[in-house]
Amino acid sequence: AQTVTQSQPEMSVQEAETVTLSCTYDTSESDYYLFWYKQPPSRQMILVIRQEAYKQQNATENRFSVNFQKAAKSFSLKISDSQLGDAAMYFCAYRSPIQGAQKLVFGQGTRLTINP
Amino acid sequence: DTGVSQDPRHKITKRGQNVTFRCDPISEHNRLYWYRQTLGQGPEFLTYFQNEAQLEKSRLLSDRFSAERPKGSFSTLEIQRTEQGDSAMYLCASSGRVAPNEKLFFGSGTQLSVL
C-alpha cells in the first residue's frame, strides 16, 4: 500500500519570505499523481497544486511550485512571497492511476504559520 | 457553482446513538467521496460513489457505517451505535471529470463528537 509522510508537523515563515514544505512517499507504481492541499481554519480542503509522475517538469501555480524528485520519491512544496492568507494546514497526497482507485492517500499534514 | 455543502457542521452525540450526515455535491458532479479526518491526521478515504453506485469501500468502514446516494445527487453517511473512536471530522468531496484531470472539491466537513 502507498504511504505519504510529512516529517514537519509545524513550520513558520516571515511574511514575504520563502518556505519549503517536505513530503516523501512510498509506492511501487511507476505512474501516479501527487497533490498539495491547503486546509485553512474554515476546514475546506483546497487544491494548491498537482503533479503527474510521468511529467519531468515541476508544476508551478503562481507563488506555489514543487520540487518533484521521482527517484527519491520526494515532493516538496515551495511557497514564495508568503502571505498571511497562506497560513493553514498543508497536506501532501498521492493517487494511484489505476482505474477505479479514486481515493487519495494523505500525509499527516504540516501546520504553516506566517509571521507578520 | 455553490460548492459542496455538508450538514450539520457540528454534531454532538452520546455513545450508542445513531447519527446521519448529509452531503450535497456540486450539481452535475457524478462522483462523490467520503473521507474521515481525526485530530492531527490527514483525511482517510472511506467510500466512493459514481452516480448512485457505491464502487469502493475502505476497510475503515465497519458494519456500523452505511452510505447511500439514492438518486445520484446528495449522499448520506449513517453511523449506528456510535463509539468514542468515531469522533472525527467527516469530509465529503465531489468531482465531475474523469481521471487524470479529476479535481476534487471538498466541503467544510461535519465535526462529530461522541461523548
PDB file of C-alpha atoms in Angstrom:
ATOM      1  CA  ALA A   1       0.000   0.000   0.000  1.00  0.00           C
ATOM      2  CA  GLN A   2       1.099   3.523  -0.678  1.00  0.00           C
ATOM      3  CA  THR A   3       2.134   5.782   2.188  1.00  0.00           C
ATOM      4  CA  VAL A   4       2.777   9.506   2.405  1.00  0.00           C
ATOM      5  CA  THR A   5       4.989  11.075   5.059  1.00  0.00           C
ATOM      6  CA  GLN A   6       5.277  14.708   6.068  1.00  0.00           C
ATOM      7  CA  SER A   7       8.076  14.984   8.605  1.00  0.00           C
ATOM      8  CA  GLN A   8       7.469  18.617   9.573  1.00  0.00           C
ATOM      9  CA  PRO A   9       4.468  18.942  11.916  1.00  0.00           C
ATOM     10  CA  GLU A  10       4.890  22.723  12.036  1.00  0.00           C
ATOM     11  CA  MET A  11       6.691  25.360  10.026  1.00  0.00           C
ATOM     12  CA  SER A  12       6.797  29.131  10.279  1.00  0.00           C
ATOM     13  CA  VAL A  13       7.996  31.851   7.938  1.00  0.00           C
ATOM     14  CA  GLN A  14       8.164  35.602   7.866  1.00  0.00           C
ATOM     15  CA  GLU A  15       5.713  37.349   5.587  1.00  0.00           C
ATOM     16  CA  ALA A  16       7.156  37.854   2.079  1.00  0.00           C
ATOM     17  CA  GLU A  17       9.801  35.159   2.629  1.00  0.00           C
ATOM     18  CA  THR A  18      10.017  31.718   1.005  1.00  0.00           C
ATOM     19  CA  VAL A  19       9.246  28.438   2.739  1.00  0.00           C
ATOM     20  CA  THR A  20       9.543  24.814   1.642  1.00  0.00           C
ATOM     21  CA  LEU A  21       7.349  22.013   2.957  1.00  0.00           C
ATOM     22  CA  SER A  22       8.634  18.449   2.652  1.00  0.00           C
ATOM     23  CA  CYS A  23       6.832  15.296   1.583  1.00  0.00           C
ATOM     24  CA  THR A  24       8.037  11.781   0.837  1.00  0.00           C
ATOM     25  CA  TYR A  25       6.005   8.842  -0.350  1.00  0.00           C
ATOM     26  CA  ASP A  26       6.363   5.156  -0.893  1.00  0.00           C
ATOM     27  CA  THR A  27       4.946   3.303  -3.887  1.00  0.00           C
ATOM     28  CA  SER A  28       5.794   0.509  -6.280  1.00  0.00           C
ATOM     29  CA  GLU A  29       3.822   2.110  -9.106  1.00  0.00           C
ATOM     30  CA  SER A  30       5.601   3.924 -11.904  1.00  0.00           C
ATOM     31  CA  ASP A  31       2.805   6.289 -12.767  1.00  0.00           C
ATOM     32  CA  TYR A  32       0.720   8.234 -10.252  1.00  0.00           C
ATOM     33  CA  TYR A  33      -0.434  11.701  -9.241  1.00  0.00           C
ATOM     34  CA  LEU A  34       0.742  13.888  -6.391  1.00  0.00           C
ATOM     35  CA  PHE A  35      -1.065  16.815  -4.822  1.00  0.00           C
ATOM     36  CA  TRP A  36      -0.688  19.528  -2.236  1.00  0.00           C
ATOM     37  CA  TYR A  37      -3.868  20.595  -0.476  1.00  0.00           C
ATOM     38  CA  LYS A  38      -4.387  23.528   1.859  1.00  0.00           C
ATOM     39  CA  GLN A  39      -6.831  23.344   4.786  1.00  0.00           C
ATOM     40  CA  PRO A  40      -7.481  26.737   6.388  1.00  0.00           C
ATOM     41  CA  PRO A  41      -9.432  27.155   9.649  1.00  0.00           C
ATOM     42  CA  SER A  42     -12.624  27.028   7.592  1.00  0.00           C
ATOM     43  CA  ARG A  43     -11.753  23.301   7.221  1.00  0.00           C
ATOM     44  CA  GLN A  44     -12.394  23.165   3.475  1.00  0.00           C
ATOM     45  CA  MET A  45      -9.608  21.362   1.639  1.00  0.00           C
ATOM     46  CA  ILE A  46      -8.397  23.411  -1.316  1.00  0.00           C
ATOM     47  CA  LEU A  47      -6.182  22.058  -4.094  1.00  0.00           C
ATOM     48  CA  VAL A  48      -2.950  24.051  -4.323  1.00  0.00           C
ATOM     49  CA  ILE A  49      -1.022  22.196  -6.991  1.00  0.00           C
ATOM     50  CA  ARG A  50      -0.797  18.804  -8.703  1.00  0.00           C
ATOM     51  CA  GLN A  51       1.945  16.848 -10.436  1.00  0.00           C
ATOM     52  CA  GLU A  52       1.723  13.896 -12.804  1.00  0.00           C
ATOM     53  CA  ALA A  53       4.594  11.474 -12.208  1.00  0.00           C
ATOM     54  CA  TYR A  54       5.237  10.988 -15.934  1.00  0.00           C
ATOM     55  CA  LYS A  55       5.983  14.686 -16.331  1.00  0.00           C
ATOM     56  CA  GLN A  56       9.573  15.667 -15.657  1.00  0.00           C
ATOM     57  CA  GLN A  57       8.781  19.350 -15.459  1.00  0.00           C
ATOM     58  CA  ASN A  58       7.931  20.602 -11.983  1.00  0.00           C
ATOM     59  CA  ALA A  59       4.451  22.078 -11.650  1.00  0.00           C
ATOM     60  CA  THR A  60       4.003  25.741 -10.795  1.00  0.00           C
ATOM     61  CA  GLU A  61       0.937  27.775  -9.843  1.00  0.00           C
ATOM     62  CA  ASN A  62       1.717  31.445  -9.303  1.00  0.00           C
ATOM     63  CA  ARG A  63       3.642  31.638  -5.989  1.00  0.00           C
ATOM     64  CA  PHE A  64       3.494  27.873  -5.467  1.00  0.00           C
ATOM     65  CA  SER A  65       5.893  25.422  -7.056  1.00  0.00           C
ATOM     66  CA  VAL A  66       7.016  21.877  -6.412  1.00  0.00           C
ATOM     67  CA  ASN A  67      10.321  20.059  -6.479  1.00  0.00           C
ATOM     68  CA  PHE A  68       9.455  16.569  -7.710  1.00  0.00           C
ATOM     69  CA  GLN A  69      12.252  14.030  -7.349  1.00  0.00           C
ATOM     70  CA  LYS A  70      10.832  10.752  -8.636  1.00  0.00           C
ATOM     71  CA  ALA A  71      13.834   8.564  -7.885  1.00  0.00           C
ATOM     72  CA  ALA A  72      13.981   9.856  -4.323  1.00  0.00           C
ATOM     73  CA  LYS A  73      10.178   9.730  -4.010  1.00  0.00           C
ATOM     74  CA  SER A  74      10.171  13.285  -2.775  1.00  0.00           C
ATOM     75  CA  PHE A  75       7.614  16.006  -3.498  1.00  0.00           C
ATOM     76  CA  SER A  76       8.242  19.301  -1.731  1.00  0.00           C
ATOM     77  CA  LEU A  77       6.158  22.473  -1.959  1.00  0.00           C
ATOM     78  CA  LYS A  78       7.781  25.884  -2.189  1.00  0.00           C
ATOM     79  CA  ILE A  79       5.755  28.955  -1.323  1.00  0.00           C
ATOM     80  CA  SER A  80       7.332  32.205  -2.463  1.00  0.00           C
ATOM     81  CA  ASP A  81       6.472  35.680  -1.175  1.00  0.00           C
ATOM     82  CA  SER A  82       4.487  34.201   1.727  1.00  0.00           C
ATOM     83  CA  GLN A  83       1.263  35.982   2.580  1.00  0.00           C
ATOM     84  CA  LEU A  84      -0.812  35.987   5.763  1.00  0.00           C
ATOM     85  CA  GLY A  85      -3.549  34.138   3.867  1.00  0.00           C
ATOM     86  CA  ASP A  86      -1.192  31.221   3.291  1.00  0.00           C
ATOM     87  CA  ALA A  87      -1.447  30.247   6.969  1.00  0.00           C
ATOM     88  CA  ALA A  88      -3.114  26.826   7.076  1.00  0.00           C
ATOM     89  CA  MET A  89      -2.546  23.092   7.345  1.00  0.00           C
ATOM     90  CA  TYR A  90      -0.904  21.718   4.218  1.00  0.00           C
ATOM     91  CA  PHE A  91      -1.379  18.118   3.175  1.00  0.00           C
ATOM     92  CA  CYS A  92       0.557  16.156   0.614  1.00  0.00           C
ATOM     93  CA  ALA A  93      -1.481  13.463  -1.151  1.00  0.00           C
ATOM     94  CA  TYR A  94      -0.942  10.545  -3.529  1.00  0.00           C
ATOM     95  CA  ARG A  95      -3.332   8.992  -6.016  1.00  0.00           C
ATOM     96  CA  SER A  96      -2.918   5.825  -7.968  1.00  0.00           C
ATOM     97  CA  PRO A  97      -3.738   5.925 -11.683  1.00  0.00           C
ATOM     98  CA  ILE A  98      -5.457   2.550 -11.548  1.00  0.00           C
ATOM     99  CA  GLN A  99      -8.970   2.943 -12.839  1.00  0.00           C
ATOM    100  CA  GLY A 100     -11.464   2.838 -10.018  1.00  0.00           C
ATOM    101  CA  ALA A 101      -8.880   3.677  -7.362  1.00  0.00           C
ATOM    102  CA  GLN A 102     -10.035   7.256  -6.993  1.00  0.00           C
ATOM    103  CA  LYS A 103      -9.003   7.627  -3.385  1.00  0.00           C
ATOM    104  CA  LEU A 104      -6.316   9.997  -2.176  1.00  0.00           C
ATOM    105  CA  VAL A 105      -3.738   8.912   0.395  1.00  0.00           C
ATOM    106  CA  PHE A 106      -2.848  11.880   2.570  1.00  0.00           C
ATOM    107  CA  GLY A 107       0.135  12.650   4.755  1.00  0.00           C
ATOM    108  CA  GLN A 108      -0.172  13.818   8.340  1.00  0.00           C
ATOM    109  CA  GLY A 109      -0.011  17.482   7.439  1.00  0.00           C
ATOM    110  CA  THR A 110       2.216  20.483   8.183  1.00  0.00           C
ATOM    111  CA  ARG A 111       0.856  23.500  10.018  1.00  0.00           C
ATOM    112  CA  LEU A 112       2.236  26.661   8.402  1.00  0.00           C
ATOM    113  CA  THR A 113       2.332  29.895  10.373  1.00  0.00           C
ATOM    114  CA  ILE A 114       3.054  33.225   8.708  1.00  0.00           C
ATOM    115  CA  ASN A 115       4.698  35.828  10.952  1.00  0.00           C
ATOM    116  CA  PRO A 116       3.873  39.437  10.035  1.00  0.00           C
TER     117      PRO A 116
ATOM    118  CA  ASP B   1     -21.206  26.670  -8.588  1.00  0.00           C
ATOM    119  CA  THR B   2     -22.326  26.782  -4.965  1.00  0.00           C
ATOM    120  CA  GLY B   3     -19.710  24.327  -3.746  1.00  0.00           C
ATOM    121  CA  VAL B   4     -20.046  21.122  -1.768  1.00  0.00           C
ATOM    122  CA  SER B   5     -22.410  21.530   1.162  1.00  0.00           C
ATOM    123  CA  GLN B   6     -22.384  19.397   4.311  1.00  0.00           C
ATOM    124  CA  ASP B   7     -24.923  19.312   7.094  1.00  0.00           C
ATOM    125  CA  PRO B   8     -24.709  19.557  10.044  1.00  0.00           C
ATOM    126  CA  ARG B   9     -21.445  21.384  10.624  1.00  0.00           C
ATOM    127  CA  HIS B  10     -21.170  20.026  14.142  1.00  0.00           C
ATOM    128  CA  LYS B  11     -22.802  17.042  15.827  1.00  0.00           C
ATOM    129  CA  ILE B  12     -22.521  16.029  19.461  1.00  0.00           C
ATOM    130  CA  THR B  13     -23.997  12.685  20.416  1.00  0.00           C
ATOM    131  CA  LYS B  14     -23.885  10.144  23.197  1.00  0.00           C
ATOM    132  CA  ARG B  15     -22.219   6.801  22.756  1.00  0.00           C
ATOM    133  CA  GLY B  16     -24.619   4.242  21.332  1.00  0.00           C
ATOM    134  CA  GLN B  17     -26.760   6.734  19.429  1.00  0.00           C
ATOM    135  CA  ASN B  18     -27.178   6.755  15.649  1.00  0.00           C
ATOM    136  CA  VAL B  19     -26.164   9.777  13.589  1.00  0.00           C
ATOM    137  CA  THR B  20     -26.671  10.736   9.950  1.00  0.00           C
ATOM    138  CA  PHE B  21     -24.760  13.282   7.916  1.00  0.00           C
ATOM    139  CA  ARG B  22     -25.739  14.762   4.594  1.00  0.00           C
ATOM    140  CA  CYS B  23     -23.618  15.890   1.672  1.00  0.00           C
ATOM    141  CA  ASP B  24     -24.838  17.897  -1.311  1.00  0.00           C
ATOM    142  CA  PRO B  25     -22.224  17.798  -4.073  1.00  0.00           C
ATOM    143  CA  ILE B  26     -21.763  20.366  -6.792  1.00  0.00           C
ATOM    144  CA  SER B  27     -24.638  19.893  -9.205  1.00  0.00           C
ATOM    145  CA  GLU B  28     -23.728  17.807 -12.262  1.00  0.00           C
ATOM    146  CA  HIS B  29     -20.832  16.164 -10.410  1.00  0.00           C
ATOM    147  CA  ASN B  30     -21.304  12.416 -10.737  1.00  0.00           C
ATOM    148  CA  ARG B  31     -18.554  11.308  -8.345  1.00  0.00           C
ATOM    149  CA  LEU B  32     -18.879  11.674  -4.606  1.00  0.00           C
ATOM    150  CA  TYR B  33     -16.392  10.701  -1.892  1.00  0.00           C
ATOM    151  CA  TRP B  34     -16.450  10.443   1.887  1.00  0.00           C
ATOM    152  CA  TYR B  35     -13.299  10.874   3.970  1.00  0.00           C
ATOM    153  CA  ARG B  36     -12.677  10.841   7.713  1.00  0.00           C
ATOM    154  CA  GLN B  37     -10.139  13.091   9.412  1.00  0.00           C
ATOM    155  CA  THR B  38      -9.087  12.590  13.023  1.00  0.00           C
ATOM    156  CA  LEU B  39      -7.284  15.238  15.037  1.00  0.00           C
ATOM    157  CA  GLY B  40      -3.739  15.826  13.844  1.00  0.00           C
ATOM    158  CA  GLN B  41      -4.040  13.487  10.874  1.00  0.00           C
ATOM    159  CA  GLY B  42      -4.731  13.760   7.194  1.00  0.00           C
ATOM    160  CA  PRO B  43      -8.069  12.617   5.765  1.00  0.00           C
ATOM    161  CA  GLU B  44      -8.602   8.897   5.184  1.00  0.00           C
ATOM    162  CA  PHE B  45     -10.718   7.552   2.352  1.00  0.00           C
ATOM    163  CA  LEU B  46     -13.975   5.878   3.392  1.00  0.00           C
ATOM    164  CA  THR B  47     -16.092   5.316   0.299  1.00  0.00           C
ATOM    165  CA  TYR B  48     -16.822   6.466  -3.236  1.00  0.00           C
ATOM    166  CA  PHE B  49     -19.912   6.745  -5.450  1.00  0.00           C
ATOM    167  CA  GLN B  50     -20.258   7.145  -9.156  1.00  0.00           C
ATOM    168  CA  ASN B  51     -23.802   8.320  -9.667  1.00  0.00           C
ATOM    169  CA  GLU B  52     -25.868   6.127  -7.333  1.00  0.00           C
ATOM    170  CA  ALA B  53     -23.479   3.169  -7.370  1.00  0.00           C
ATOM    171  CA  GLN B  54     -21.121   2.684  -4.431  1.00  0.00           C
ATOM    172  CA  LEU B  55     -17.973   1.495  -6.191  1.00  0.00           C
ATOM    173  CA  GLU B  56     -15.404   1.265  -3.416  1.00  0.00           C
ATOM    174  CA  LYS B  57     -15.430   0.965   0.361  1.00  0.00           C
ATOM    175  CA  SER B  58     -12.472   1.190   2.703  1.00  0.00           C
ATOM    176  CA  ARG B  59     -11.889  -1.403   5.383  1.00  0.00           C
ATOM    177  CA  LEU B  60     -12.249   1.540   7.767  1.00  0.00           C
ATOM    178  CA  LEU B  61     -15.958   1.451   7.016  1.00  0.00           C
ATOM    179  CA  SER B  62     -17.189  -1.064   9.577  1.00  0.00           C
ATOM    180  CA  ASP B  63     -20.635  -2.662   9.549  1.00  0.00           C
ATOM    181  CA  ARG B  64     -21.904   0.212  11.684  1.00  0.00           C
ATOM    182  CA  PHE B  65     -21.294   2.629   8.822  1.00  0.00           C
ATOM    183  CA  SER B  66     -23.533   2.898   5.779  1.00  0.00           C
ATOM    184  CA  ALA B  67     -23.532   5.392   2.961  1.00  0.00           C
ATOM    185  CA  GLU B  68     -26.127   5.969   0.292  1.00  0.00           C
ATOM    186  CA  ARG B  69     -26.628   8.127  -2.720  1.00  0.00           C
ATOM    187  CA  PRO B  70     -30.143   7.153  -3.770  1.00  0.00           C
ATOM    188  CA  LYS B  71     -30.702   9.336  -6.806  1.00  0.00           C
ATOM    189  CA  GLY B  72     -27.128  10.090  -7.713  1.00  0.00           C
ATOM    190  CA  SER B  73     -27.350  13.554  -6.188  1.00  0.00           C
ATOM    191  CA  PHE B  74     -26.979  14.080  -2.409  1.00  0.00           C
ATOM    192  CA  SER B  75     -25.457  11.425  -0.180  1.00  0.00           C
ATOM    193  CA  THR B  76     -25.944  10.389   3.435  1.00  0.00           C
ATOM    194  CA  LEU B  77     -23.498   8.740   5.800  1.00  0.00           C
ATOM    195  CA  GLU B  78     -25.026   6.976   8.786  1.00  0.00           C
ATOM    196  CA  ILE B  79     -23.163   5.687  11.809  1.00  0.00           C
ATOM    197  CA  GLN B  80     -25.073   3.279  14.035  1.00  0.00           C
ATOM    198  CA  ARG B  81     -24.282   2.664  17.704  1.00  0.00           C
ATOM    199  CA  THR B  82     -21.644   5.364  17.780  1.00  0.00           C
ATOM    200  CA  GLU B  83     -18.419   4.809  19.712  1.00  0.00           C
ATOM    201  CA  GLN B  84     -15.972   7.352  21.086  1.00  0.00           C
ATOM    202  CA  GLY B  85     -13.493   6.282  18.415  1.00  0.00           C
ATOM    203  CA  ASP B  86     -15.906   7.581  15.776  1.00  0.00           C
ATOM    204  CA  SER B  87     -15.192  11.155  16.895  1.00  0.00           C
ATOM    205  CA  ALA B  88     -13.688  12.843  13.853  1.00  0.00           C
ATOM    206  CA  MET B  89     -14.427  15.208  11.038  1.00  0.00           C
ATOM    207  CA  TYR B  90     -16.267  13.643   8.134  1.00  0.00           C
ATOM    208  CA  LEU B  91     -15.451  15.261   4.815  1.00  0.00           C
ATOM    209  CA  CYS B  92     -17.356  14.955   1.571  1.00  0.00           C
ATOM    210  CA  ALA B  93     -15.894  15.693  -1.852  1.00  0.00           C
ATOM    211  CA  SER B  94     -17.230  15.624  -5.388  1.00  0.00           C
ATOM    212  CA  SER B  95     -15.840  15.692  -8.893  1.00  0.00           C
ATOM    213  CA  GLY B  96     -17.189  15.769 -12.396  1.00  0.00           C
ATOM    214  CA  ARG B  97     -14.249  14.824 -14.551  1.00  0.00           C
ATOM    215  CA  VAL B  98     -12.581  11.588 -15.412  1.00  0.00           C
ATOM    216  CA  ALA B  99      -9.015  10.999 -14.275  1.00  0.00           C
ATOM    217  CA  PRO B 100      -6.353  12.153 -14.954  1.00  0.00           C
ATOM    218  CA  ASN B 101      -7.967  15.586 -14.938  1.00  0.00           C
ATOM    219  CA  GLU B 102     -10.192  14.870 -11.991  1.00  0.00           C
ATOM    220  CA  LYS B 103     -10.236  17.634  -9.409  1.00  0.00           C
ATOM    221  CA  LEU B 104     -11.895  17.059  -6.060  1.00  0.00           C
ATOM    222  CA  PHE B 105     -13.966  19.798  -4.469  1.00  0.00           C
ATOM    223  CA  PHE B 106     -14.310  19.369  -0.717  1.00  0.00           C
ATOM    224  CA  GLY B 107     -16.991  20.501   1.673  1.00  0.00           C
ATOM    225  CA  SER B 108     -16.253  22.018   5.081  1.00  0.00           C
ATOM    226  CA  GLY B 109     -16.993  18.772   6.872  1.00  0.00           C
ATOM    227  CA  THR B 110     -19.160  17.589   9.743  1.00  0.00           C
ATOM    228  CA  GLN B 111     -17.354  17.501  13.092  1.00  0.00           C
ATOM    229  CA  LEU B 112     -18.652  14.585  15.164  1.00  0.00           C
ATOM    230  CA  SER B 113     -18.061  14.369  18.903  1.00  0.00           C
ATOM    231  CA  VAL B 114     -19.154  11.187  20.673  1.00  0.00           C
ATOM    232  CA  LEU B 115     -19.423  11.579  24.450  1.00  0.00           C
TER     233      LEU B 115
END
